[in-house]
CSV table of C-alpha atoms in Angstrom, one decimal:
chain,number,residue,atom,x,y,z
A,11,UNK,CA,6.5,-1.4,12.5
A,12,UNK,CA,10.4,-1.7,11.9
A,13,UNK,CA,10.2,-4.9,14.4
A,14,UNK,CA,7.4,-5.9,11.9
A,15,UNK,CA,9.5,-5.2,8.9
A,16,UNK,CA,12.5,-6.9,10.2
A,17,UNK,CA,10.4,-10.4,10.6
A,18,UNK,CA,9.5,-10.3,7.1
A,19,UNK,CA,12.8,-9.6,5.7
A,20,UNK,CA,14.0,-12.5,7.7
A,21,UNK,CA,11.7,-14.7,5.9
A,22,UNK,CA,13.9,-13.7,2.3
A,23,UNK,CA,17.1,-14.2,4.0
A,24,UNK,CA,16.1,-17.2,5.3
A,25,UNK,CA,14.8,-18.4,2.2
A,26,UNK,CA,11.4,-19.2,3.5
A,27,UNK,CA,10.5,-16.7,0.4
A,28,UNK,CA,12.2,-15.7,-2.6
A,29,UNK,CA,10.9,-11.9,-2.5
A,30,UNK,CA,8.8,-9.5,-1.4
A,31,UNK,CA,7.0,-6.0,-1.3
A,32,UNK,CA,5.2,-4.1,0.2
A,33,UNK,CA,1.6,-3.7,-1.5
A,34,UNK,CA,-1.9,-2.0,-0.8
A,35,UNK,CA,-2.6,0.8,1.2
A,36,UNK,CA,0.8,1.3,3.4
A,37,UNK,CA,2.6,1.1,-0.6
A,38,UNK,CA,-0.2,4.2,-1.1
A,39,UNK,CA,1.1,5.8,1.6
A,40,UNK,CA,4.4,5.8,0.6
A,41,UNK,CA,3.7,7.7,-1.7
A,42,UNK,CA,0.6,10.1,-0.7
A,43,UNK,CA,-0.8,11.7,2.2
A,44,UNK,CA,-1.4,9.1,5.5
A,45,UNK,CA,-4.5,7.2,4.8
A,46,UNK,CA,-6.5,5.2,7.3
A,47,UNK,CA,-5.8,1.4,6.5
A,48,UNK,CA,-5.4,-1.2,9.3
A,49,UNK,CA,-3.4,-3.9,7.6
A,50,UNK,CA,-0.2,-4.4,5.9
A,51,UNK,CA,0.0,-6.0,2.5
A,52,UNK,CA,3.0,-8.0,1.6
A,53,UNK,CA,3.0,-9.4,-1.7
A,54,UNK,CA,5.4,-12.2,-2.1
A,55,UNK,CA,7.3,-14.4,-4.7
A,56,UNK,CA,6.9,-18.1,-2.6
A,57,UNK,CA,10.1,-20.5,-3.4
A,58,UNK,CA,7.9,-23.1,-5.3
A,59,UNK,CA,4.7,-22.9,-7.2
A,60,UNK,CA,2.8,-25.7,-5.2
A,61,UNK,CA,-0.7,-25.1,-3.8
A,62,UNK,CA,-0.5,-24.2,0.0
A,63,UNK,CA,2.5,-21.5,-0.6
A,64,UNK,CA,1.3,-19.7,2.8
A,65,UNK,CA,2.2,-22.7,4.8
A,66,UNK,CA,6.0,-22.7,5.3
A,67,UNK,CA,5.9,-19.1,6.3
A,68,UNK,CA,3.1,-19.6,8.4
A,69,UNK,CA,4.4,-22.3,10.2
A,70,UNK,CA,8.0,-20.5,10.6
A,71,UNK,CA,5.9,-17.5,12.0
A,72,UNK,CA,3.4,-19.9,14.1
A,73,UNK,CA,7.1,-21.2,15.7
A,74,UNK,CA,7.9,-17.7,16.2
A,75,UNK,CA,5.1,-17.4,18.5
A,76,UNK,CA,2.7,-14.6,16.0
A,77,UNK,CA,-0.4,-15.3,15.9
A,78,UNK,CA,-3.4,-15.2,13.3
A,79,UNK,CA,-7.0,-12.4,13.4
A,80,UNK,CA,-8.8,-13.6,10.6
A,81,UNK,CA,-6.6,-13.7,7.7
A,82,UNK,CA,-3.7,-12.0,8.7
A,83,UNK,CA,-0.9,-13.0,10.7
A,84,UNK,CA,-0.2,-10.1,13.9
A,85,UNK,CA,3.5,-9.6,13.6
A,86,UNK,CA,4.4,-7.2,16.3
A,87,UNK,CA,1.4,-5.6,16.6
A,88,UNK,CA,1.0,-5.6,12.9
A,89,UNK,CA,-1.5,-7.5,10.7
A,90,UNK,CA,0.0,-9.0,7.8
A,91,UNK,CA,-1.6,-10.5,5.1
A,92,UNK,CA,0.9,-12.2,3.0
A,93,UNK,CA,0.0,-13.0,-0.2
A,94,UNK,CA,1.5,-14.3,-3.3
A,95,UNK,CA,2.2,-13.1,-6.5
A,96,UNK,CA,-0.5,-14.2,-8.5
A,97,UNK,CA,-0.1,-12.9,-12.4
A,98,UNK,CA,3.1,-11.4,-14.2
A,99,UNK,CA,2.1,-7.5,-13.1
A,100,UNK,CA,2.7,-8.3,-9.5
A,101,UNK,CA,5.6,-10.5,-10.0
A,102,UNK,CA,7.0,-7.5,-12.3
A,103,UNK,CA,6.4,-5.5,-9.5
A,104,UNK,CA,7.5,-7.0,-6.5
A,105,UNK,CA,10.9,-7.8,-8.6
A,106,UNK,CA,11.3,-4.1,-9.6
A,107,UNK,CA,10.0,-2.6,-6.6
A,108,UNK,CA,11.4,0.3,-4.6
A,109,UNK,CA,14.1,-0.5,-1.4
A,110,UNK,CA,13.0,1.7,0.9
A,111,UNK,CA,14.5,2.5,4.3
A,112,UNK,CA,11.9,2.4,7.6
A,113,UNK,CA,14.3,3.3,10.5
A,114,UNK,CA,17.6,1.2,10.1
A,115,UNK,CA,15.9,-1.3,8.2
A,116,UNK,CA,15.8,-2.0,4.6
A,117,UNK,CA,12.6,-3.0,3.1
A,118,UNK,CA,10.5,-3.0,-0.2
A,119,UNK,CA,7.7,-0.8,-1.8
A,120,UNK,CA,6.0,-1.6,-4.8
A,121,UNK,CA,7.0,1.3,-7.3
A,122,UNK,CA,4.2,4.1,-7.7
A,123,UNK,CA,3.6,3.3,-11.4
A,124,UNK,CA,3.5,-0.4,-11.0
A,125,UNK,CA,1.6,0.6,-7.6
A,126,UNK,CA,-0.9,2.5,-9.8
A,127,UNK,CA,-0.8,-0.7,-12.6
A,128,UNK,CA,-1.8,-3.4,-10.0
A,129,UNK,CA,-4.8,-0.7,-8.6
A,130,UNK,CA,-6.1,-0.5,-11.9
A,131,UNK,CA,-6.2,-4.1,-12.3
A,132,UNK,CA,-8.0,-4.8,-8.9
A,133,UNK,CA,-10.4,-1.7,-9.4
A,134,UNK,CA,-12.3,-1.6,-6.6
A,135,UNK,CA,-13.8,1.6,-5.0
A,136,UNK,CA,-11.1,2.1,-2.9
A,137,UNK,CA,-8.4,1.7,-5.6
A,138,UNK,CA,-10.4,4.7,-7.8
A,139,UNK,CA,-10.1,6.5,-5.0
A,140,UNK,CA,-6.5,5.7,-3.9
A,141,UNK,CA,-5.4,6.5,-8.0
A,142,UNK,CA,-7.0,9.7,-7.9
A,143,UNK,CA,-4.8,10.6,-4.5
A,144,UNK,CA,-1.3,9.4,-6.3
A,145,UNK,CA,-2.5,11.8,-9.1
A,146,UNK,CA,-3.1,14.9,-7.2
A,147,UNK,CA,-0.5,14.5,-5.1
A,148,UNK,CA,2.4,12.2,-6.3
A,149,UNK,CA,2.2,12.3,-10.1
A,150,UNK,CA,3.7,8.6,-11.4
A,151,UNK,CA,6.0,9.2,-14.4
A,152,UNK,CA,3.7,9.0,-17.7
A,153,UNK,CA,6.0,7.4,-20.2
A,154,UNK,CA,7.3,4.6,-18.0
A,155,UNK,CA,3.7,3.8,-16.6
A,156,UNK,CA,2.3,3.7,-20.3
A,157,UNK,CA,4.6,1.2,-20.8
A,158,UNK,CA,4.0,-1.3,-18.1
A,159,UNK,CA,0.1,-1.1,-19.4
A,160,UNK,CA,0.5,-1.8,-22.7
A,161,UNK,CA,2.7,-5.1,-21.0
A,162,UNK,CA,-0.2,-5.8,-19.1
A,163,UNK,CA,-3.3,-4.9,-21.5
A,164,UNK,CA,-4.7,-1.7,-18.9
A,165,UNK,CA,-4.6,0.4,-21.6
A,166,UNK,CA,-8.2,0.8,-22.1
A,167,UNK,CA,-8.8,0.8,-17.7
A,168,UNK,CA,-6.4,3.3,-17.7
A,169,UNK,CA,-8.4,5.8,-20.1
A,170,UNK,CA,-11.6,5.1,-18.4
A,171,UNK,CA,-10.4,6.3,-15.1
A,172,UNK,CA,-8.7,8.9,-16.8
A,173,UNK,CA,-12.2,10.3,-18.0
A,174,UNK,CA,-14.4,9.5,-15.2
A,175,UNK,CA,-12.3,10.3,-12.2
A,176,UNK,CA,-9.7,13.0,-13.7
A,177,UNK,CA,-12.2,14.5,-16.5
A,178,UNK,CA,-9.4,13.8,-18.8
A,179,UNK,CA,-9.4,12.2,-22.3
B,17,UNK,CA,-15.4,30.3,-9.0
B,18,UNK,CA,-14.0,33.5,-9.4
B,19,UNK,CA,-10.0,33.6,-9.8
B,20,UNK,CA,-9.5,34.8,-6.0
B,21,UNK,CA,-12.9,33.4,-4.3
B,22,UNK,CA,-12.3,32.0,-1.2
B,23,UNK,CA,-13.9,28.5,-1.6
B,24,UNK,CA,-11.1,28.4,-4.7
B,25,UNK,CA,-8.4,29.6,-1.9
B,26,UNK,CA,-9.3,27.2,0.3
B,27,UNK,CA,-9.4,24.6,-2.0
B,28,UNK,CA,-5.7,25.2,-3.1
B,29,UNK,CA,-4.3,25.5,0.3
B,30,UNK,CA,-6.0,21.8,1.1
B,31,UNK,CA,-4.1,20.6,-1.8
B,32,UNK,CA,-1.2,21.9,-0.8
B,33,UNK,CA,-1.7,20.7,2.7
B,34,UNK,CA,-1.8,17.5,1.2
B,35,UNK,CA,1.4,17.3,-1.1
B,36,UNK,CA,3.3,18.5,2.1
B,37,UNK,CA,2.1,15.6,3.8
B,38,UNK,CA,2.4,13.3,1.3
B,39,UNK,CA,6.4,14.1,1.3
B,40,UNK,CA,6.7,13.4,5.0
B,41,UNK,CA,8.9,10.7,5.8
B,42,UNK,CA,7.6,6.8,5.7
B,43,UNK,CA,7.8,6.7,9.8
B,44,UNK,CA,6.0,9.8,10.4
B,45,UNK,CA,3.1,8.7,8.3
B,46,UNK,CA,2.8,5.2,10.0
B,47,UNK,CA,2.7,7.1,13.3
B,48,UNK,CA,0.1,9.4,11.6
B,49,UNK,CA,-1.8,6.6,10.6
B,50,UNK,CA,-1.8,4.6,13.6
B,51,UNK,CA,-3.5,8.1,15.6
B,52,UNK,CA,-5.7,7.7,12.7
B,53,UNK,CA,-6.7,4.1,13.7
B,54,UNK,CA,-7.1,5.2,17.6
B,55,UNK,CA,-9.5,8.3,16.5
B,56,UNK,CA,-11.3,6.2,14.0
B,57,UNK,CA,-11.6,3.1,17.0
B,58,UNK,CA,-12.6,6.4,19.0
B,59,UNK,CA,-15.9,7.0,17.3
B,60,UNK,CA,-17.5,3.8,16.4
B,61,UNK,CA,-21.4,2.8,17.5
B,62,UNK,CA,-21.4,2.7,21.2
B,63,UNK,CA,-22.1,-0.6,22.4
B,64,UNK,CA,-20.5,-2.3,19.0
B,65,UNK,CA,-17.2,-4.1,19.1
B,66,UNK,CA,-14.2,-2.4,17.1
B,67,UNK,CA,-14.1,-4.8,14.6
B,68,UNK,CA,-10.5,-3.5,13.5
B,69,UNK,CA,-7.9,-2.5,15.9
B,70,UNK,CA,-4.9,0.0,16.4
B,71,UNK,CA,-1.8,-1.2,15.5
B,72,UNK,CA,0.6,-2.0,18.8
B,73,UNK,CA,3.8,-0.4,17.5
């Protein structure tokens, strides 16, 4: 995983990307209890806005020798799917996100309450049951989450799983 | 539930169990998780491919 890590934060330095974090459910288990999840999500900020932003970290990876499963990249041993920020809550996130240390190296986690925002945008089952985890068990600061959904219009999400998954109104 | 049942102990203790895990450090979870993926790989249909794999770290 720090081999992994240290690829990816090669791709900033090399400018190949302008940014990055790490998303889905490792960023979850940062911040909860180990859950099973076989992929690592790396949410990026590409260096232009043009239509095929995988391909110039692809190909710099593909040179590298890593190879693809479906669609993730294997970076030692890791699959990566890379993918790009693609409204203003995950570019808010990925430029505010956590720096984390795995090892000796330095990487990025997406902050628990913009970790929490971006799960109640996507919504799927998985998220719900992700959210209700970070509750129980890694309680994101109120005020500063209430503010980033009010930026991003989750208020009303926000409620509903509040009263259907926590019983709260 | 009465205030000291046992299904209500039992029920706090797993909590617990699970903030003290959720404060372990970054690495030990990945190595947690990645016994998570061989167990998981462990007990699929026999005769079916794993479809997802353990991560070679």
């Amino acid at each position: 995983m720090e081999k992994t890590l240290k690829v990816i934060g090669e791709l900033k330095k090399r400018g190949i990307i302008l940014d990055y974090a790490i998303g889905g459910g490792i960023a979850a288990l940062y911040y909860i209890e180990p859950l099973l999840t076989y992929d690592l999500d790396i949410f990026f900020v590409p260096v232009e806005d043009k239509i095929d932003v995988l391909a110039p970290l692809y190909r710099w990876l593909s040179d590298k020798g890593y190879g693809y499963e479906r669609e993730h990249i294997v970076i030692e041993g890791v699959p990566v799917q890379f993918i790009p920020v693609y409204n203003d809550l995950v570019r808010e996130a990925v430029g505010t996100a956590r720096e984390v240390k795995y090892g000796g190296t330095r990487t990025k986690v997406l902050g628990r309450e913009f970790l929490v925002a971006v799960m109640l945008q996507t919504y799927r089952p998985k998220d719900k049951e992700r959210l209700a985890r970070i509750y129980e068990e890694s309680k994101p600061d109120g005020r500063k989450l209430l503010g980033i959904l009010k930026r991003h219009g989750l208020i009303d999400r926000y409620r509903e799983f509040l009263e259907k998954n926590l019983g709260k109104k | 539930m009465g205030r000291n049942s046992p299904l209500k102990k039992i029920i706090e203790a797993k909590a617990r169990r699970r903030k003290d895990l959720a404060k372990l450090p970054f690495e030990e979870k990945i190595r947690i998780l990645v016994r998570l993926q061989e167990m998981a790989g462990g007990i699929r249909k026999p005769g079916k491919p794993q479809t997802k794999g353990v991560w070679q770290i």
